[in-house]
Amino acid sequence: MTILLSTLNARYTHASLGLRYLLANMGPLQEQTTIQEFVIGAKTTDLVERILAHAPRIVGFGVYIWNVEETTRLVALLKRVAPQLVVILGGPEVSHETGEQEIVKLADYVVTGWGDVTFPKLCREILEGPKPIMKIHAGVQPPMEDIVLPYSLYSEEDIAHRTLYVEASRGCPFKCEFCLSSLDKTAWPFPLDAFLAEMEAMHAKGARLFKFVDRTFNLNVKTSLRIMQFFLDKIEANPDDPLYAHFELVPDHLPEALKETIAKFPAGALQFEIGIQSFNPEVQSLVSRRQNNEKAAENIRWLTQHSTAHLHVDLIAGLPGEDVASFARGFDQLVGLGAEEIQFGILKRLRGTPIIRHTQEFGMVYDPYPPYTVLATSKIDFATMQRLVRFARYWDLVANSGRFANTIPVLLGDTPFDNFMAFSDWIYAHTDATHRIALDRLAKLVAQWLQVRGMDAGEAAALLASDYAGKVDAPGRLVKQPVDMPKAVAPARQVRHLAA
């Protein structure tokens, strides 16, 4: 084995699509190439030992915002104990602002952008000569039909235990300045017949959980309909063999033909990720986001009322020009629309994104270390931003988890943001923690808060007990009981929402 492709995934269940694309497109070098995936949090010396056990001549690392710090340590140690090893970097984190990154200084070569053609070419030059002189190699974008699709490289273990990432297209025509896809000129589709043939082969091998990474899945409705019909046909042919598909939707583009198809899917089969980010037109204009807010809200409302799709809707706090009151209005509006999950994110300054142009005018202060989260703006000071960070964490634990479906409406009342912020401040004051809060303790804290707000202890316990197959006694202690979940292949959190 000559070439090792590696990355540090955020979780074991995240199978790297990027590495499999590289392997699929290695051409004559494919027989000399293998993949070895790791998970963040592992001991660096152990990873070095496992990599060197293959005795590779070249190691290519996929570098992302979540793994760059650990990968930097890994590359540094590799170059100490095996200086003859050639290290090539690729991925979004090293594709921009390369000159200021420690990991780039440590590595031998960097491929920026698309690696399907450029990485194999670079490997051939390293192995066969002439040896490349330049360190940075701009990725060449080939015609989409020339890219070998990687889906046959998902193993039986991947299919059985991991999320399978797929893409029917790359790129994005929109220019939202906080997103790396804003640098794309447009979206480029893969040949649809070839893509669906690959999905057919994956399904035949037992794949049932598909996560599409397309930024604009419903941009071309004809393509969207064919892909969704593919999955619908599988479900209708064998309703006792469920599958689960995740798509990212453009929120203000949901024509009737697409609605009709979506409405046919059974519960537990679909999840839509919908990026709203902000409902403030002035903020949207500042960050070059084109969105019909009225149509987006109408479509989300339709999806909650007329489909069984699980909705995961995104909002971003800390955008230039947006204060807490503006964000709160958008949050309250989303709560009113009824999406199962509101993903409350804090703005991150991804390398290469145009959002940096607002830094001075709007007092944008970012953490210099990954994930480069905004710490303060001219509209939100540091202390308030910290409160928002805690709000986001507790919201994920209590609301997005699906464990408190009946309690949440009472907790939120008529002013969801203000009421949950009060709860967030209170729970932090009583725990000094945002992580490692066990479920029974969390339930007890929720019950205590409801009593602080005036609810009778017995009533609070009864309300919490109605949320899951368990009960909370009057003092607020969770007594666990078994849960009968519906048959589904959806991730556990989505199944909890479905059960609720």
Coordinates of C-alpha atoms in Angstrom, one line a residue:
M1 CA 0.0 0.0 0.0
T2 CA 1.5 3.3 -1.2
I3 CA -1.2 5.9 -0.5
L4 CA -3.3 6.3 2.6
L5 CA -6.4 8.5 2.6
S6 CA -7.4 9.6 6.1
T7 CA -9.5 12.1 8.1
L8 CA -10.8 12.5 11.6
N9 CA -14.6 12.3 11.6
A10 CA -16.7 14.1 14.2
R11 CA -18.4 10.7 15.0
Y12 CA -17.9 7.1 14.0
T13 CA -21.3 7.2 12.3
H14 CA -20.1 9.9 9.9
A15 CA -18.5 8.1 6.9
S16 CA -16.3 10.4 4.9
L17 CA -17.8 11.0 1.4
G18 CA -14.7 13.1 0.4
L19 CA -12.2 10.3 1.0
R20 CA -14.4 7.9 -1.0
Y21 CA -14.5 10.3 -3.9
L22 CA -10.7 10.5 -3.9
L23 CA -10.4 6.7 -3.9
A24 CA -12.9 6.2 -6.6
N25 CA -11.0 8.6 -8.9
M26 CA -7.4 7.4 -8.2
G27 CA -7.4 5.6 -11.6
P28 CA -4.3 3.3 -11.9
L29 CA -3.2 4.2 -8.4
Q30 CA -6.4 2.9 -6.8
E31 CA -5.0 -0.6 -6.1
Q32 CA -2.2 1.1 -4.1
T33 CA -4.6 3.3 -2.2
T34 CA -6.7 2.6 0.9
I35 CA -8.8 4.6 3.4
Q36 CA -8.3 4.7 7.1
E37 CA -10.9 6.9 9.1
F38 CA -10.5 8.0 12.7
V39 CA -12.7 9.9 15.1
I40 CA -11.8 13.1 16.9
G41 CA -10.7 12.7 20.5
A42 CA -8.4 9.8 19.9
K43 CA -4.8 9.8 21.3
T44 CA -2.5 11.3 18.6
T45 CA 0.3 8.8 19.2
D46 CA -2.1 5.9 18.7
L47 CA -3.2 7.4 15.3
V48 CA 0.4 7.8 14.2
E49 CA 1.1 4.2 15.1
R50 CA -1.9 3.0 13.1
I51 CA -1.0 5.1 10.1
L52 CA 2.6 4.0 10.0
A53 CA 1.6 0.4 10.3
H54 CA 0.5 0.6 6.7
A55 CA 4.0 1.9 5.7
P56 CA 2.6 4.4 3.3
R57 CA 4.7 6.8 1.1
I58 CA 1.9 9.3 0.9
V59 CA -0.8 10.3 3.4
G60 CA -3.7 12.5 2.3
F61 CA -5.7 14.2 5.1
G62 CA -9.2 15.7 4.8
V63 CA -9.1 18.8 6.9
Y64 CA -12.3 20.4 8.3
I65 CA -13.2 23.0 10.8
W66 CA -14.0 20.3 13.4
N67 CA -10.7 18.4 13.0
V68 CA -8.1 20.9 12.1
E69 CA -6.6 21.3 15.5
E70 CA -6.2 17.6 16.1
T71 CA -5.1 17.0 12.5
T72 CA -2.4 19.7 13.0
R73 CA -1.0 17.8 16.0
L74 CA -1.2 14.5 14.0
V75 CA 0.7 15.9 11.1
A76 CA 3.3 17.5 13.4
L77 CA 4.0 14.2 15.1
L78 CA 4.0 12.2 11.8
K79 CA 6.7 14.5 10.4
R80 CA 8.7 14.1 13.6
V81 CA 8.8 10.3 13.6
A82 CA 8.5 9.7 9.8
P83 CA 10.0 12.7 8.0
Q84 CA 10.2 10.8 4.8
L85 CA 6.4 10.5 4.6
V86 CA 4.7 12.9 2.1
V87 CA 1.7 14.6 3.6
I88 CA -0.9 16.1 1.4
L89 CA -3.8 18.2 2.8
G90 CA -7.2 18.9 1.3
G91 CA -10.6 20.0 2.4
P92 CA -12.5 23.3 3.0
E93 CA -10.4 24.3 6.0
V94 CA -7.1 24.4 4.1
S95 CA -8.6 25.6 0.8
H96 CA -8.5 29.3 1.8
E97 CA -6.1 31.5 3.8
T98 CA -3.5 28.8 3.5
G99 CA -0.6 31.1 4.2
E100 CA -1.4 31.7 7.8
Q101 CA -2.1 28.1 8.9
E102 CA 0.3 26.0 11.0
I103 CA -0.9 22.7 9.4
V104 CA 0.0 24.0 6.0
K105 CA 3.5 24.9 7.1
L106 CA 3.9 21.3 8.4
A107 CA 2.6 19.5 5.3
D108 CA 4.4 18.9 2.0
Y109 CA 1.5 19.8 -0.3
V110 CA -2.0 21.2 -0.3
V111 CA -4.8 20.7 -2.8
T112 CA -7.4 23.5 -2.6
G113 CA -11.0 23.1 -3.7
W114 CA -12.0 20.1 -5.9
G115 CA -9.6 17.2 -5.4
D116 CA -11.1 14.5 -7.8
V117 CA -8.6 15.2 -10.6
T118 CA -5.8 17.2 -8.9
F119 CA -5.0 14.8 -6.0
P120 CA -4.4 11.7 -8.2
K121 CA -2.3 13.8 -10.5
L122 CA -0.2 15.1 -7.7
C123 CA 0.3 11.6 -6.3
R124 CA 1.5 10.4 -9.7
E125 CA 4.0 13.2 -10.0
I126 CA 5.3 12.5 -6.4
L127 CA 5.7 8.8 -7.1
E128 CA 6.8 8.9 -10.8
G129 CA 8.3 12.4 -11.2
P130 CA 9.0 15.1 -11.9
K131 CA 8.5 16.0 -8.3
P132 CA 6.2 19.0 -7.9
I133 CA 7.9 22.2 -6.8
M134 CA 4.9 24.2 -5.8
K135 CA 3.3 23.5 -2.4
I136 CA -0.2 24.8 -3.2
H137 CA -2.2 23.1 -6.0
A138 CA -5.5 24.6 -7.0
G139 CA -8.0 21.9 -7.6
V140 CA -9.2 21.4 -11.2
Q141 CA -13.0 21.1 -11.6
P142 CA -13.7 18.4 -14.2
P143 CA -17.0 17.9 -16.1
M144 CA -19.4 16.3 -13.7
E145 CA -19.8 13.2 -16.0
D146 CA -16.0 12.6 -15.7
I147 CA -16.1 12.2 -11.9
V148 CA -16.3 8.5 -10.9
L149 CA -19.1 8.2 -8.3
P150 CA -17.9 6.6 -5.0
Y151 CA -21.0 4.9 -3.6
S152 CA -19.8 1.3 -4.3
L153 CA -17.0 2.0 -1.8
Y154 CA -19.5 2.1 1.1
S155 CA -18.8 -1.2 2.8
E156 CA -21.2 -3.6 4.5
E157 CA -20.2 -2.1 7.8
D158 CA -20.9 1.4 6.6
I159 CA -24.3 0.4 5.4
A160 CA -25.1 -1.4 8.6
H161 CA -23.9 1.2 11.1
R162 CA -23.2 4.6 9.5
T163 CA -24.9 7.5 7.8
L164 CA -24.4 7.3 4.0
Y165 CA -23.7 10.7 2.6
V166 CA -24.7 11.3 -1.1
E167 CA -24.9 14.2 -3.5
A168 CA -26.9 14.7 -6.7
S169 CA -25.2 18.0 -7.3
R170 CA -22.3 20.2 -6.1
G171 CA -22.2 23.9 -5.5
C172 CA -24.8 26.6 -4.9
P173 CA -26.0 29.6 -6.9
F174 CA -26.7 31.7 -3.8
K175 CA -24.3 34.1 -2.3
C176 CA -24.9 34.0 1.5
E177 CA -21.7 35.5 2.8
F178 CA -21.5 33.3 5.9
C179 CA -21.3 30.1 3.8
L180 CA -18.4 28.7 1.8
S181 CA -20.8 27.8 -1.0
S182 CA -21.1 31.6 -1.7
L183 CA -17.8 31.2 -3.6
D184 CA -19.4 28.8 -6.1
K185 CA -20.6 30.3 -9.4
T186 CA -23.6 28.0 -9.6
A187 CA -24.8 24.4 -8.8
W188 CA -23.5 21.6 -11.0
P189 CA -25.7 18.4 -11.2
F190 CA -24.3 14.9 -11.7
P191 CA -25.9 12.9 -14.5
L192 CA -29.1 11.9 -13.0
D193 CA -29.5 8.4 -14.5
A194 CA -26.0 7.4 -13.3
F195 CA -26.7 8.8 -9.9
L196 CA -30.0 7.0 -9.5
A197 CA -28.3 3.7 -10.7
E198 CA -25.9 4.1 -7.8
M199 CA -28.7 4.7 -5.4
E200 CA -30.4 1.6 -6.7
A201 CA -27.2 -0.4 -6.1
M202 CA -26.8 0.9 -2.6
H203 CA -30.4 0.1 -1.7
A204 CA -29.9 -3.4 -3.1
K205 CA -26.9 -3.8 -0.8
G206 CA -29.1 -2.9 2.2
A207 CA -28.7 0.9 2.5
R208 CA -31.7 2.5 4.1
L209 CA -30.4 5.8 5.5
F210 CA -29.4 8.4 2.9
K211 CA -28.2 12.0 3.8
F212 CA -28.1 14.3 0.8
V213 CA -25.4 17.0 1.2
D214 CA -26.7 19.1 -1.8
R215 CA -27.0 22.8 -0.8
T216 CA -30.0 23.3 -3.0
F217 CA -31.8 20.0 -3.4
N218 CA -35.1 21.5 -4.6
L219 CA -33.6 24.1 -6.9
N220 CA -34.3 22.0 -10.0
V221 CA -37.8 20.6 -9.2
K222 CA -37.8 18.0 -12.0
T223 CA -34.6 16.5 -10.6
S224 CA -36.0 16.6 -7.1
L225 CA -39.2 14.9 -8.1
R226 CA -37.3 12.0 -9.8
I227 CA -35.1 11.5 -6.8
M228 CA -37.9 11.6 -4.3
Q229 CA -40.0 9.3 -6.5
F230 CA -37.1 6.8 -6.4
F231 CA -37.4 6.6 -2.6
L232 CA -41.2 6.7 -2.6
D233 CA -41.3 3.7 -5.0
K234 CA -39.0 1.8 -2.7
I235 CA -41.3 2.5 0.3
E236 CA -44.5 1.7 -1.7
A237 CA -43.1 -1.5 -3.0
N238 CA -42.3 -2.7 0.5
P239 CA -43.9 -0.6 3.3
D240 CA -42.5 -3.0 5.9
D241 CA -38.9 -2.1 4.9
P242 CA -38.6 1.5 5.9
L243 CA -35.9 4.0 4.7
Y244 CA -34.9 7.5 5.7
A245 CA -33.8 10.3 3.5
H246 CA -32.5 13.8 4.5
F247 CA -32.6 16.7 2.1
E248 CA -31.6 20.4 2.4
L249 CA -34.4 22.6 1.0
V250 CA -34.4 26.1 -0.3
P251 CA -37.2 27.5 2.0
D252 CA -39.1 29.7 -0.5
H253 CA -39.2 27.3 -3.4
L254 CA -41.8 24.5 -2.9
P255 CA -44.1 24.3 -6.0
E256 CA -47.2 22.2 -5.9
A257 CA -45.8 19.2 -7.7
L258 CA -43.1 18.8 -5.0
K259 CA -45.7 19.3 -2.3
E260 CA -47.8 16.5 -3.8
T261 CA -44.9 14.1 -3.7
I262 CA -43.8 15.1 -0.2
A263 CA -47.3 14.5 1.1
K264 CA -47.1 10.8 0.0
F265 CA -44.2 9.9 2.3
P266 CA -45.0 8.0 5.5
A267 CA -43.9 9.2 8.9
G268 CA -40.3 8.6 9.7
A269 CA -39.1 8.6 6.1
L270 CA -38.2 12.2 5.4
Q271 CA -36.2 15.0 7.1
F272 CA -35.8 18.4 5.6
E273 CA -33.1 20.8 6.7
I274 CA -34.3 24.4 6.0
G275 CA -31.9 27.3 6.4
I276 CA -33.8 30.5 7.4
Q277 CA -30.8 32.0 9.2
S278 CA -32.7 35.3 9.8
F279 CA -36.1 36.8 9.1
N280 CA -34.7 40.4 9.2
P281 CA -34.7 41.8 5.6
E282 CA -32.0 44.3 6.4
V283 CA -29.7 41.6 7.8
Q284 CA -30.5 39.4 4.8
S285 CA -29.5 42.2 2.5
L286 CA -26.2 42.8 4.4
V287 CA -25.1 39.2 4.0
S288 CA -26.4 38.9 0.4
R289 CA -29.1 36.3 1.2
R290 CA -32.0 36.3 -1.2
Q291 CA -35.2 35.0 0.5
N292 CA -38.9 35.6 0.3
N293 CA -39.7 35.5 4.0
E294 CA -43.4 35.3 3.5
K295 CA -43.2 32.4 1.1
A296 CA -40.6 30.6 3.3
A297 CA -42.9 30.9 6.3
E298 CA -45.8 29.7 4.3
N299 CA -43.9 26.6 3.0
I300 CA -42.7 25.7 6.5
R301 CA -46.3 26.0 7.8
W302 CA -47.5 23.8 5.0
L303 CA -44.8 21.1 5.7
T304 CA -45.8 21.0 9.4
Q305 CA -49.5 20.8 8.6
H306 CA -49.6 18.6 5.5
S307 CA -46.6 16.4 5.6
T308 CA -45.0 13.9 8.0
A309 CA -41.5 15.2 7.2
H310 CA -39.3 16.0 10.2
L311 CA -38.2 19.7 9.9
H312 CA -34.9 20.9 11.1
V313 CA -34.9 24.7 10.6
D314 CA -31.7 26.8 11.0
L315 CA -31.3 30.3 12.6
I316 CA -28.0 32.1 13.1
A317 CA -27.3 34.5 16.0
G318 CA -24.6 37.1 15.6
L319 CA -25.1 38.1 12.0
P320 CA -23.9 41.6 11.2
G321 CA -26.6 44.2 12.0
E322 CA -28.9 41.9 14.0
D323 CA -29.5 42.6 17.7
V324 CA -31.1 40.2 20.2
A325 CA -34.6 41.7 19.8
S326 CA -34.5 41.1 16.0
F327 CA -33.2 37.6 16.5
A328 CA -35.9 36.9 19.1
R329 CA -38.7 38.0 16.7
G330 CA -37.4 35.5 14.1
F331 CA -37.1 32.8 16.7
D332 CA -40.6 33.4 18.0
Q333 CA -41.9 33.3 14.4
L334 CA -40.2 29.9 13.8
V335 CA -41.6 28.5 17.0
G336 CA -45.1 29.6 15.8
L337 CA -44.6 27.7 12.6
G338 CA -44.2 24.4 14.4
A339 CA -41.0 22.9 13.1
E340 CA -39.8 19.9 15.2
E341 CA -36.3 21.3 15.6
I342 CA -35.0 24.8 15.5
Q343 CA -31.2 24.6 15.2
F344 CA -30.0 27.7 17.0
G345 CA -26.5 28.3 15.7
I346 CA -23.9 31.0 16.5
L347 CA -22.2 32.7 13.5
K348 CA -18.8 31.2 12.5
R349 CA -16.3 33.0 10.3
L350 CA -15.4 30.2 7.9
R351 CA -12.1 30.7 6.1
G352 CA -12.6 32.3 2.7
T353 CA -16.2 33.5 3.3
P354 CA -17.0 37.1 2.4
I355 CA -18.6 37.7 5.8
I356 CA -15.2 39.2 6.8
R357 CA -16.0 42.4 4.9
H358 CA -18.3 43.4 7.7
T359 CA -15.8 43.0 10.5
Q360 CA -14.9 46.6 11.1
E361 CA -18.2 48.3 10.4
F362 CA -20.2 46.0 12.6
G363 CA -17.6 45.3 15.3
M364 CA -17.4 41.6 14.6
V365 CA -15.1 39.9 17.0
Y366 CA -14.3 36.2 16.3
D367 CA -12.6 33.5 18.2
P368 CA -9.2 33.0 16.6
Y369 CA -9.4 29.2 17.1
P370 CA -11.8 26.8 15.4
P371 CA -14.7 26.9 15.0
Y372 CA -14.1 30.7 14.8
T373 CA -17.4 31.6 16.5
V374 CA -18.4 35.2 16.8
L375 CA -17.8 36.5 20.3
A376 CA -19.3 39.9 20.1
T377 CA -20.7 42.4 17.6
S378 CA -21.7 46.1 17.6
K379 CA -25.2 44.9 18.5
I380 CA -24.5 42.1 20.9
D381 CA -21.8 42.3 23.6
F382 CA -19.7 39.4 24.7
A383 CA -21.7 38.7 27.9
T384 CA -24.9 38.6 26.0
M385 CA -23.4 36.4 23.3
Q386 CA -22.4 34.0 26.0
R387 CA -26.0 33.9 27.2
L388 CA -27.1 33.1 23.6
V389 CA -24.5 30.3 23.4
R390 CA -26.0 28.7 26.6
F391 CA -29.5 29.2 25.3
A392 CA -28.6 27.3 22.2
R393 CA -27.2 24.4 24.2
Y394 CA -30.1 24.1 26.6
W395 CA -32.5 24.5 23.7
D396 CA -30.9 21.5 22.1
L397 CA -31.1 19.5 25.3
V398 CA -34.7 20.3 26.1
A399 CA -36.5 21.3 22.9
N400 CA -34.7 19.7 20.1
S401 CA -34.2 16.4 21.9
G402 CA -37.8 15.5 21.5
R403 CA -38.0 14.4 25.2
F404 CA -40.2 17.3 26.5
A405 CA -42.7 17.7 23.7
N406 CA -45.7 18.4 26.0
T407 CA -43.7 20.5 28.4
I408 CA -42.1 22.8 25.9
P409 CA -45.3 24.7 24.9
V410 CA -45.9 25.5 28.6
L411 CA -42.3 26.4 29.1
L412 CA -42.3 28.8 26.1
G413 CA -45.8 30.4 26.6
D414 CA -46.7 33.4 24.5
T415 CA -43.1 34.8 24.3
P416 CA -40.9 31.8 23.5
F417 CA -37.5 33.5 23.3
D418 CA -37.9 35.6 26.4
N419 CA -39.3 32.7 28.5
F420 CA -36.6 30.2 27.4
M421 CA -33.9 32.8 27.9
A422 CA -35.1 33.2 31.5
F423 CA -35.0 29.4 31.9
S424 CA -31.6 29.3 30.4
D425 CA -30.2 31.9 32.8
W426 CA -31.8 30.1 35.7
I427 CA -30.6 26.6 34.9
Y428 CA -27.0 27.9 34.3
A429 CA -27.1 29.8 37.7
H430 CA -28.2 26.5 39.4
T431 CA -25.8 24.1 37.6
D432 CA -22.9 26.1 36.3
A433 CA -22.9 23.6 33.5
T434 CA -24.1 23.2 29.9
H435 CA -22.9 19.7 29.3
R436 CA -23.0 16.3 31.1
I437 CA -26.5 17.0 32.5
A438 CA -28.1 13.6 33.0
L439 CA -31.7 13.2 31.8
D440 CA -33.1 12.6 35.3
R441 CA -31.4 15.7 36.6
L442 CA -32.5 17.7 33.6
A443 CA -36.1 16.6 34.1
K444 CA -35.9 17.6 37.8
L445 CA -34.5 21.0 36.9
V446 CA -37.4 21.6 34.4
A447 CA -39.9 20.7 37.0
Q448 CA -38.3 23.0 39.5
W449 CA -38.3 25.9 37.0
L450 CA -42.0 25.3 36.3
Q451 CA -42.6 25.6 40.0
V452 CA -40.5 28.8 40.2
R453 CA -42.9 30.2 37.5
G454 CA -45.9 29.3 39.7
M455 CA -46.9 25.8 38.7
D456 CA -48.0 23.4 41.4
A457 CA -45.4 20.6 42.1
G458 CA -47.8 17.8 41.3
E459 CA -49.0 19.5 38.1
A460 CA -45.4 20.0 37.0
A461 CA -44.5 16.3 37.7
A462 CA -47.6 15.2 35.8
L463 CA -46.7 17.4 32.8
L464 CA -43.2 16.0 32.6
A465 CA -44.4 12.4 33.0
S466 CA -46.7 12.8 30.0
D467 CA -43.6 13.4 27.8
Y468 CA -42.0 10.0 27.8
A469 CA -42.6 6.5 29.1
G470 CA -41.5 7.3 32.6
K471 CA -42.8 9.5 35.4
V472 CA -41.4 12.3 37.5
D473 CA -42.6 12.1 41.1
A474 CA -43.5 15.3 43.0
P475 CA -40.0 16.2 44.0
G476 CA -39.0 15.9 40.4
R477 CA -37.2 12.6 40.2
L478 CA -37.4 10.8 36.9
V479 CA -38.5 7.1 37.2
K480 CA -37.5 5.4 33.9
Q481 CA -39.7 2.9 32.2
P482 CA -39.2 1.1 28.8
V483 CA -40.3 2.9 25.6
D484 CA -41.9 1.2 22.6
M485 CA -40.6 3.1 19.6
P486 CA -42.1 2.9 16.2
K487 CA -40.3 0.8 13.6
A488 CA -38.0 3.1 11.7
V489 CA -34.5 3.6 10.5
A490 CA -34.5 7.3 11.4
P491 CA -31.9 8.5 13.9
A492 CA -33.0 8.2 17.5
R493 CA -33.8 11.9 18.0
Q494 CA -36.1 12.0 15.0
V495 CA -37.8 8.8 16.2
R496 CA -38.5 10.5 19.6
H497 CA -40.1 13.4 17.8
L498 CA -42.2 10.9 15.8
A499 CA -43.2 9.1 18.9
A500 CA -44.3 12.4 20.5

